[in-house]
Short mmCIF file of C-alpha atoms and ligand atoms in Angstrom, two decimals:
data_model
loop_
_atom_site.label_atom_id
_atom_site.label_comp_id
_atom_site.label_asym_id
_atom_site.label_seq_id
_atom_site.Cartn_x
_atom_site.Cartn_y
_atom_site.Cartn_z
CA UNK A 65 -34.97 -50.86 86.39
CA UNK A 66 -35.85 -51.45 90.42
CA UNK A 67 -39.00 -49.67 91.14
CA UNK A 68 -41.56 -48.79 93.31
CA UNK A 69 -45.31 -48.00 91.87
CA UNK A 70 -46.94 -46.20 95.25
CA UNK A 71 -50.90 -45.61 95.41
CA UNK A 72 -53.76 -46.12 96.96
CA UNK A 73 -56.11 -49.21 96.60
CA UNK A 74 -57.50 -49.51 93.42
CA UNK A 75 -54.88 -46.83 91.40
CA UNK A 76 -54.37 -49.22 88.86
CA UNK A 77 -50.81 -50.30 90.45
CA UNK A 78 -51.48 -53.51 89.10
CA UNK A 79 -52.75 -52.96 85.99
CA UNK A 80 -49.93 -50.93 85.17
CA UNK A 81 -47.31 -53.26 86.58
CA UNK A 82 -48.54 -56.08 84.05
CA UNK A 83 -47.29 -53.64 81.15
CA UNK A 84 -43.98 -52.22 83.05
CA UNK A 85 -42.71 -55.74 83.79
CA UNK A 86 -42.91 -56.79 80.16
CA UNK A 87 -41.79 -53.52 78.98
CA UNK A 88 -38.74 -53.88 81.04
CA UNK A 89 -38.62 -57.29 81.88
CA UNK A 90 -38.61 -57.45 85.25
CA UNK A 91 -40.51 -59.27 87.96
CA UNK A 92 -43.68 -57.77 89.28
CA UNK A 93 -43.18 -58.59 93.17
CA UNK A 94 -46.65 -57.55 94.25
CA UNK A 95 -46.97 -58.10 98.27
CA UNK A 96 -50.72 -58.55 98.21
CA UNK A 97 -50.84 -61.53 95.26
CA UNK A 98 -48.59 -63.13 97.39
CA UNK A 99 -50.34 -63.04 100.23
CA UNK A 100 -53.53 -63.84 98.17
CA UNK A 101 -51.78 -67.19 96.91
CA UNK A 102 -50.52 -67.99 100.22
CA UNK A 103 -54.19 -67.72 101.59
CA UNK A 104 -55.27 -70.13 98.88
CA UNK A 105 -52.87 -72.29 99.41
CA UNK A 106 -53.66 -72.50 103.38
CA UNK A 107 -49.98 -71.88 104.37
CA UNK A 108 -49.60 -70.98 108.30
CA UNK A 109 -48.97 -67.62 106.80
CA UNK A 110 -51.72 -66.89 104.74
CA UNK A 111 -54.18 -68.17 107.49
CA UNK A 112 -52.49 -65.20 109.40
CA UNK A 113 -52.93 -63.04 106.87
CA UNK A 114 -56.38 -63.70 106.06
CA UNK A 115 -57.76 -61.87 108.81
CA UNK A 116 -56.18 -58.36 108.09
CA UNK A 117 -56.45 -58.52 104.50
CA UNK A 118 -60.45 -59.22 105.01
CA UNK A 119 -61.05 -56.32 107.79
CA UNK A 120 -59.14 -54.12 104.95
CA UNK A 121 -55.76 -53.97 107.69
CA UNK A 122 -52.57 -53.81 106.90
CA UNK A 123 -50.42 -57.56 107.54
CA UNK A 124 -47.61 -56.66 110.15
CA UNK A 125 -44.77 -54.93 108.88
CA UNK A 126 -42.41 -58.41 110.18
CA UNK A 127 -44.03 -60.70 108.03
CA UNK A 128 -44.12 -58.35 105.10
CA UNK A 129 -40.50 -57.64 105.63
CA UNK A 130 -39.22 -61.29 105.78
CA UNK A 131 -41.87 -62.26 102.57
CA UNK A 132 -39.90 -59.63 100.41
CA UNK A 133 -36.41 -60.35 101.68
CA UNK A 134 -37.02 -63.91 101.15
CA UNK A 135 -38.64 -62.89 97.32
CA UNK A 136 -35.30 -60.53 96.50
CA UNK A 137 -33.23 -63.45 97.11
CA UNK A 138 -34.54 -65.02 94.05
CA UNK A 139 -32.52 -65.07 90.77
CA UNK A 140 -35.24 -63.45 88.67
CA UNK A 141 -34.62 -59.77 90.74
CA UNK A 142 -30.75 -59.97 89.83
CA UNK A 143 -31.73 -57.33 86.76
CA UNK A 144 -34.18 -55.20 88.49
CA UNK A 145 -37.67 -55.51 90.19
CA UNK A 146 -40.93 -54.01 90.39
CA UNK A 147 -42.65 -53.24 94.22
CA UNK A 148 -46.39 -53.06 93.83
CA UNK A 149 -48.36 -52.62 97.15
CA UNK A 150 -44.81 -52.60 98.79
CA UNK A 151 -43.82 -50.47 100.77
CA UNK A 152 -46.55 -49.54 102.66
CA UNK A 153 -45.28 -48.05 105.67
CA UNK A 154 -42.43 -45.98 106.77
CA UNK A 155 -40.80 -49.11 108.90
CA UNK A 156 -41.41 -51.33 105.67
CA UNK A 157 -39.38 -48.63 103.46
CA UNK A 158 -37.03 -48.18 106.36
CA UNK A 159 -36.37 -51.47 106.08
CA UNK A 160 -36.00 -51.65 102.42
CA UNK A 161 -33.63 -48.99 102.99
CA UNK A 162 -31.56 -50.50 105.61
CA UNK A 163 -31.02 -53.62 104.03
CA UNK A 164 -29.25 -51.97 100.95
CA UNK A 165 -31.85 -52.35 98.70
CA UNK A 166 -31.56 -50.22 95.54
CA UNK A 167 -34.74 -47.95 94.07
CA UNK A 168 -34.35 -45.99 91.03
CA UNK A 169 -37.58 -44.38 90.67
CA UNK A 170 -40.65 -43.89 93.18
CA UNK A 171 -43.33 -43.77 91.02
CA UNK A 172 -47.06 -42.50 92.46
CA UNK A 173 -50.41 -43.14 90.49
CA UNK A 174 -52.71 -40.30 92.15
CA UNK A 175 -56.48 -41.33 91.46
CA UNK A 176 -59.26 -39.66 93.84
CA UNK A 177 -61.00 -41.61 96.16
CA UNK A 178 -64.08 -41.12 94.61
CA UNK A 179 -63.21 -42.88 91.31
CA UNK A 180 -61.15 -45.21 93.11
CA UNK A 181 -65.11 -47.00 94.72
CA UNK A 182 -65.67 -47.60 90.73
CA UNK A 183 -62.99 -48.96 89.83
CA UNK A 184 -62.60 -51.54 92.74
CA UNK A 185 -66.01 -52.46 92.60
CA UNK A 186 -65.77 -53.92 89.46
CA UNK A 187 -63.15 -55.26 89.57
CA UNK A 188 -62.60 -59.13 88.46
CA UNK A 189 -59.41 -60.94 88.76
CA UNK A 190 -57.60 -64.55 87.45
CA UNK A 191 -56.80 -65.63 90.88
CA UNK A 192 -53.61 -67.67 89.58
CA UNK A 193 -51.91 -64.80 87.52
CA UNK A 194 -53.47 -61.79 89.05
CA UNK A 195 -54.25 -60.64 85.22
CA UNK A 196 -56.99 -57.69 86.30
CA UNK A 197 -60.39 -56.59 84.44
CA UNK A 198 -63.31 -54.58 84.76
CA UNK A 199 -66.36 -54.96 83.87
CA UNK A 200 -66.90 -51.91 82.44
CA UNK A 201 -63.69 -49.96 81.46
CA UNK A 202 -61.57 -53.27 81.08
CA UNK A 203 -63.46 -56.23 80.36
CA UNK A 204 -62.27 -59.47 79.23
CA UNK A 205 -63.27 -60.75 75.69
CA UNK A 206 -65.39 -63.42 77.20
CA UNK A 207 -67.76 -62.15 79.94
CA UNK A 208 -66.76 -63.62 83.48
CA UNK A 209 -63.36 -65.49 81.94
CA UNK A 210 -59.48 -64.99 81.69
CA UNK A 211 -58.28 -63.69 78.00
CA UNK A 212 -55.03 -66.22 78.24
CA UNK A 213 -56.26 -69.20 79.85
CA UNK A 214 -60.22 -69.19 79.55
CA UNK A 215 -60.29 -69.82 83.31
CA UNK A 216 -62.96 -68.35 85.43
CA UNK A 217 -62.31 -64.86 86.83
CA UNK A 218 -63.22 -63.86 90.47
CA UNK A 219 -63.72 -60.61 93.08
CA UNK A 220 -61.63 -60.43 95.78
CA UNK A 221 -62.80 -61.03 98.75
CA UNK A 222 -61.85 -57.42 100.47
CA UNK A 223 -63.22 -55.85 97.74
CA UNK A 224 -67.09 -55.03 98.99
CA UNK A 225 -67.16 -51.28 99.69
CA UNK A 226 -67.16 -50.80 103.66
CA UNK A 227 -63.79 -52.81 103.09
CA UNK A 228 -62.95 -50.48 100.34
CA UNK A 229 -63.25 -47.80 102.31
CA UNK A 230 -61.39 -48.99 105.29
CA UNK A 231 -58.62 -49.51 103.21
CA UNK A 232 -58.69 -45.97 102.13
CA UNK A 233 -58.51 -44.83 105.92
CA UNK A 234 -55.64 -47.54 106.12
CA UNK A 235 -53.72 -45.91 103.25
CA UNK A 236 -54.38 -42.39 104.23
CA UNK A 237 -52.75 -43.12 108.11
CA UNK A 238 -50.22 -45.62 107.24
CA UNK A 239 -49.21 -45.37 103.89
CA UNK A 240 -49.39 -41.58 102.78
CA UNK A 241 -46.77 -40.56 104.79
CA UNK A 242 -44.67 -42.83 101.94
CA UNK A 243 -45.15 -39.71 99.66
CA UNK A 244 -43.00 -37.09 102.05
CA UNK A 245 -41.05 -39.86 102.81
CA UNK A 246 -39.80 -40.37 99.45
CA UNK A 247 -40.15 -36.81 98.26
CA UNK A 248 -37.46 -35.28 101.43
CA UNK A 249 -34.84 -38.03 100.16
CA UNK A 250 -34.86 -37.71 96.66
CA UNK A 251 -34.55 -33.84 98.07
CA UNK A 252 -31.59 -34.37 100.25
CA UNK A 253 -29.98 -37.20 99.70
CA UNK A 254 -27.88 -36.37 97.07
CA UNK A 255 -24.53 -37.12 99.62
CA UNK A 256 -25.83 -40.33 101.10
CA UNK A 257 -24.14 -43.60 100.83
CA UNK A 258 -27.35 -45.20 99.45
CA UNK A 259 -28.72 -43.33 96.73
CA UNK A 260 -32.16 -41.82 96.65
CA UNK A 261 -34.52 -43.01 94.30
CA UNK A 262 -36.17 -39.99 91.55
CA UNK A 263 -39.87 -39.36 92.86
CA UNK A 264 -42.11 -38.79 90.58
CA UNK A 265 -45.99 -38.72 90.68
CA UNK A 266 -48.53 -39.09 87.64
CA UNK A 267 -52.29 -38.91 87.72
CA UNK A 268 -54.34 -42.35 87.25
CA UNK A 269 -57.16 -40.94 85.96
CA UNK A 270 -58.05 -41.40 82.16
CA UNK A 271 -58.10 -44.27 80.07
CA UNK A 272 -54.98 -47.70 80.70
CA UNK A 273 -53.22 -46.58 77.84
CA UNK A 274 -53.15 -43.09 79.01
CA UNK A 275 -51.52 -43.73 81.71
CA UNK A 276 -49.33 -46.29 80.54
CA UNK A 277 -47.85 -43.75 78.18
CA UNK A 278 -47.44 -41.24 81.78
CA UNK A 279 -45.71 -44.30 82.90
CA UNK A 280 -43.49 -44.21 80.29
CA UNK A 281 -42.71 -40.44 79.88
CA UNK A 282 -42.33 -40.71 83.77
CA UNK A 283 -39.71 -43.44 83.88
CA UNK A 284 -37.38 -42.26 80.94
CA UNK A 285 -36.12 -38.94 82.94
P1 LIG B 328 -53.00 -55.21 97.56
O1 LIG B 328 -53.27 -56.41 96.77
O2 LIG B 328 -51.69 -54.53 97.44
O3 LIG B 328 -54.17 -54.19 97.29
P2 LIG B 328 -54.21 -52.58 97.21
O4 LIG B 328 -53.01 -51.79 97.48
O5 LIG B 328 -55.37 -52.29 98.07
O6 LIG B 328 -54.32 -52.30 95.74
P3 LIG B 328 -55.29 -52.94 94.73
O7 LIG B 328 -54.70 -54.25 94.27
O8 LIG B 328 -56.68 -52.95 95.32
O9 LIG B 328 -55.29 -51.86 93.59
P4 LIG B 328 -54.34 -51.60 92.34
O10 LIG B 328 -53.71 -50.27 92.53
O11 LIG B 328 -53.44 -52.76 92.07
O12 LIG B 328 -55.45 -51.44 91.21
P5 LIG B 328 -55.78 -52.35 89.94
O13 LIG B 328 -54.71 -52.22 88.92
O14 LIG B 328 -56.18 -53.75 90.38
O15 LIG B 328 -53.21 -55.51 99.12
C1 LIG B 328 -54.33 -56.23 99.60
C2 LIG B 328 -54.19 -56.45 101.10
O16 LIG B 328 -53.00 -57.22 101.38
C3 LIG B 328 -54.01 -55.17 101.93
O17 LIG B 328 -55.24 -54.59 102.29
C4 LIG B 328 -53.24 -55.70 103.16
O18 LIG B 328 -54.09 -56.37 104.06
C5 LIG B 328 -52.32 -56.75 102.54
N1 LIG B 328 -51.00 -56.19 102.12
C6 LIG B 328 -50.49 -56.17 100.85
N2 LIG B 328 -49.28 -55.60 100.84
C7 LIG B 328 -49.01 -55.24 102.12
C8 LIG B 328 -47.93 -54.58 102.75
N3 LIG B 328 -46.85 -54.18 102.04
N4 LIG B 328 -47.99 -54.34 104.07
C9 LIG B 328 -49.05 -54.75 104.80
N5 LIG B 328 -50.13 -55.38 104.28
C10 LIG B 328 -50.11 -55.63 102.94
O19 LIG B 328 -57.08 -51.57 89.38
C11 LIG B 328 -58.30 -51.55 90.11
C12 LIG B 328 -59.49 -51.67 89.13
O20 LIG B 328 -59.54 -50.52 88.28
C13 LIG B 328 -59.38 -52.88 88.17
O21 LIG B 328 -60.67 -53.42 87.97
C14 LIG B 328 -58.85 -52.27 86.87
O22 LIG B 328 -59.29 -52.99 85.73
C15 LIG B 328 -59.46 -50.87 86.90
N6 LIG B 328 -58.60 -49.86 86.27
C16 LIG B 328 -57.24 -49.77 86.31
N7 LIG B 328 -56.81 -48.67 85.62
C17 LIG B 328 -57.95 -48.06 85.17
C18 LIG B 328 -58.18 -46.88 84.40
N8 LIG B 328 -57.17 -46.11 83.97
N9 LIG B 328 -59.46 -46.54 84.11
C19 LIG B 328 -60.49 -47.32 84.55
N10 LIG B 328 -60.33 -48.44 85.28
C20 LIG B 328 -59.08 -48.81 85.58
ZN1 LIG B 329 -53.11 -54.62 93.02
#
């Protein structure tokens, strides 16, 4: 399975990808935790990171690009590989497309941008696993601490609203445009060389397991 789960900030890509890696067994390659653990540890590249991830930016598309080429070359992806948060825009999937890279499915979790406020801000996350909660519709068992390693849960740092909602403007100008992208080649490309990935889109609204069975349904045809 090589797939890419496409949505806006606070979708539930990630809570989604936690079930779909197990499921399937494949790695969860998730652009922004590994920018997040490259800020923590203080690499050259997370300090330049740091400052578009806080004003709710997107990191330049060259960095991004050499990150996940650098990630694919990793013997974990040889079966398959989940993209969450990448790509993000249309020279990032260009990319992705130029260098070969095969996508099965394009999968989009559609969640309005009103719910979308919610859900981010209450968000908590384990910092070292990215395991997600909320406080109110997914909490963990103990308030304020990781269900696996009893280590203390955090917010993200670009997760106060007027960042929230820059990010929104960010993924409506920049990333978007994915969603015809994706759509027009699994369309036409039936006689290219590479071959385009199924597009499908699900809503995100309802309860996890709701939309983990979508997820499901979604991926099998
Ligand atoms: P990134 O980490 O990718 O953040 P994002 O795309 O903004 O997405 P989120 O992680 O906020 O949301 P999610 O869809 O994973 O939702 P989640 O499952 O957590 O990127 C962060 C930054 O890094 C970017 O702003 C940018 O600067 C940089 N970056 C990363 N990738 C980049 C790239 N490719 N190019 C350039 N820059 C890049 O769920 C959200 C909340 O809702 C949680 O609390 C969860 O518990 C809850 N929830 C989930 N599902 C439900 C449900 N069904 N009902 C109720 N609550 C739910
Ligand atoms: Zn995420």
């Amino acid at each position: 399975m090589r797939l890419i789960l496409l949505g806006a900030p606070g979708a539930g890509k990630g809570t989604q990808a936690t079930f779909i890696k197990e499921q399937y067994g494949i790695p969860q390659i998730s652009t922004g935790d590994m920018l997040r653990a490259a800020v923590k540890a203080g690499t050259p590249l997370g300090l330049e990171a740091k400052r578009f991830m806080d004003a709710g930016e997107l990191v330049t598309d060259e960095l991004i690009i050499g990150l996940v080429k650098e990630r694919l070359k990793e013997a974990d992806c040889a079966n398959g590989y989940l993209f969450d948060g990448f790509p993000r825009t249309i020279p990032q999937a260009e990319a992705l497309r130029s260098s070969g890279v095969l996508i099965d499915h394009v999968l989009e979790i559609d969640v309005p941008f009103d719910a979308i406020i919610q859900r981010i801000s209450g968000r908590r996350v384990h910092a070292a696993s990215g395991r997600t909660y909320h406080i109110a519709y997914q909490p963990p068992k103990v308030e304020g601490l990781d269900d696996e390693t009893g280590e203390a849960l955090i917010q993200r740092t670009d997760d106060h609203e007027e960042t929230v909602r820059k990010r929104l403007d960010v993924y409506n100008a920049q990333t978007r445009p994915l969603v015809d992208y994706y759509q027009q080649w699994a369309q036409s490309g039936k006689g290219d060389t590479m071959p385009a990935p199924a597009y499908r889109c699900i809503s995100g609204e309802g309860s996890v397991d709701e939309i983990r069975s979508r997820v499901v349904t979604a991926l099998q045809d």
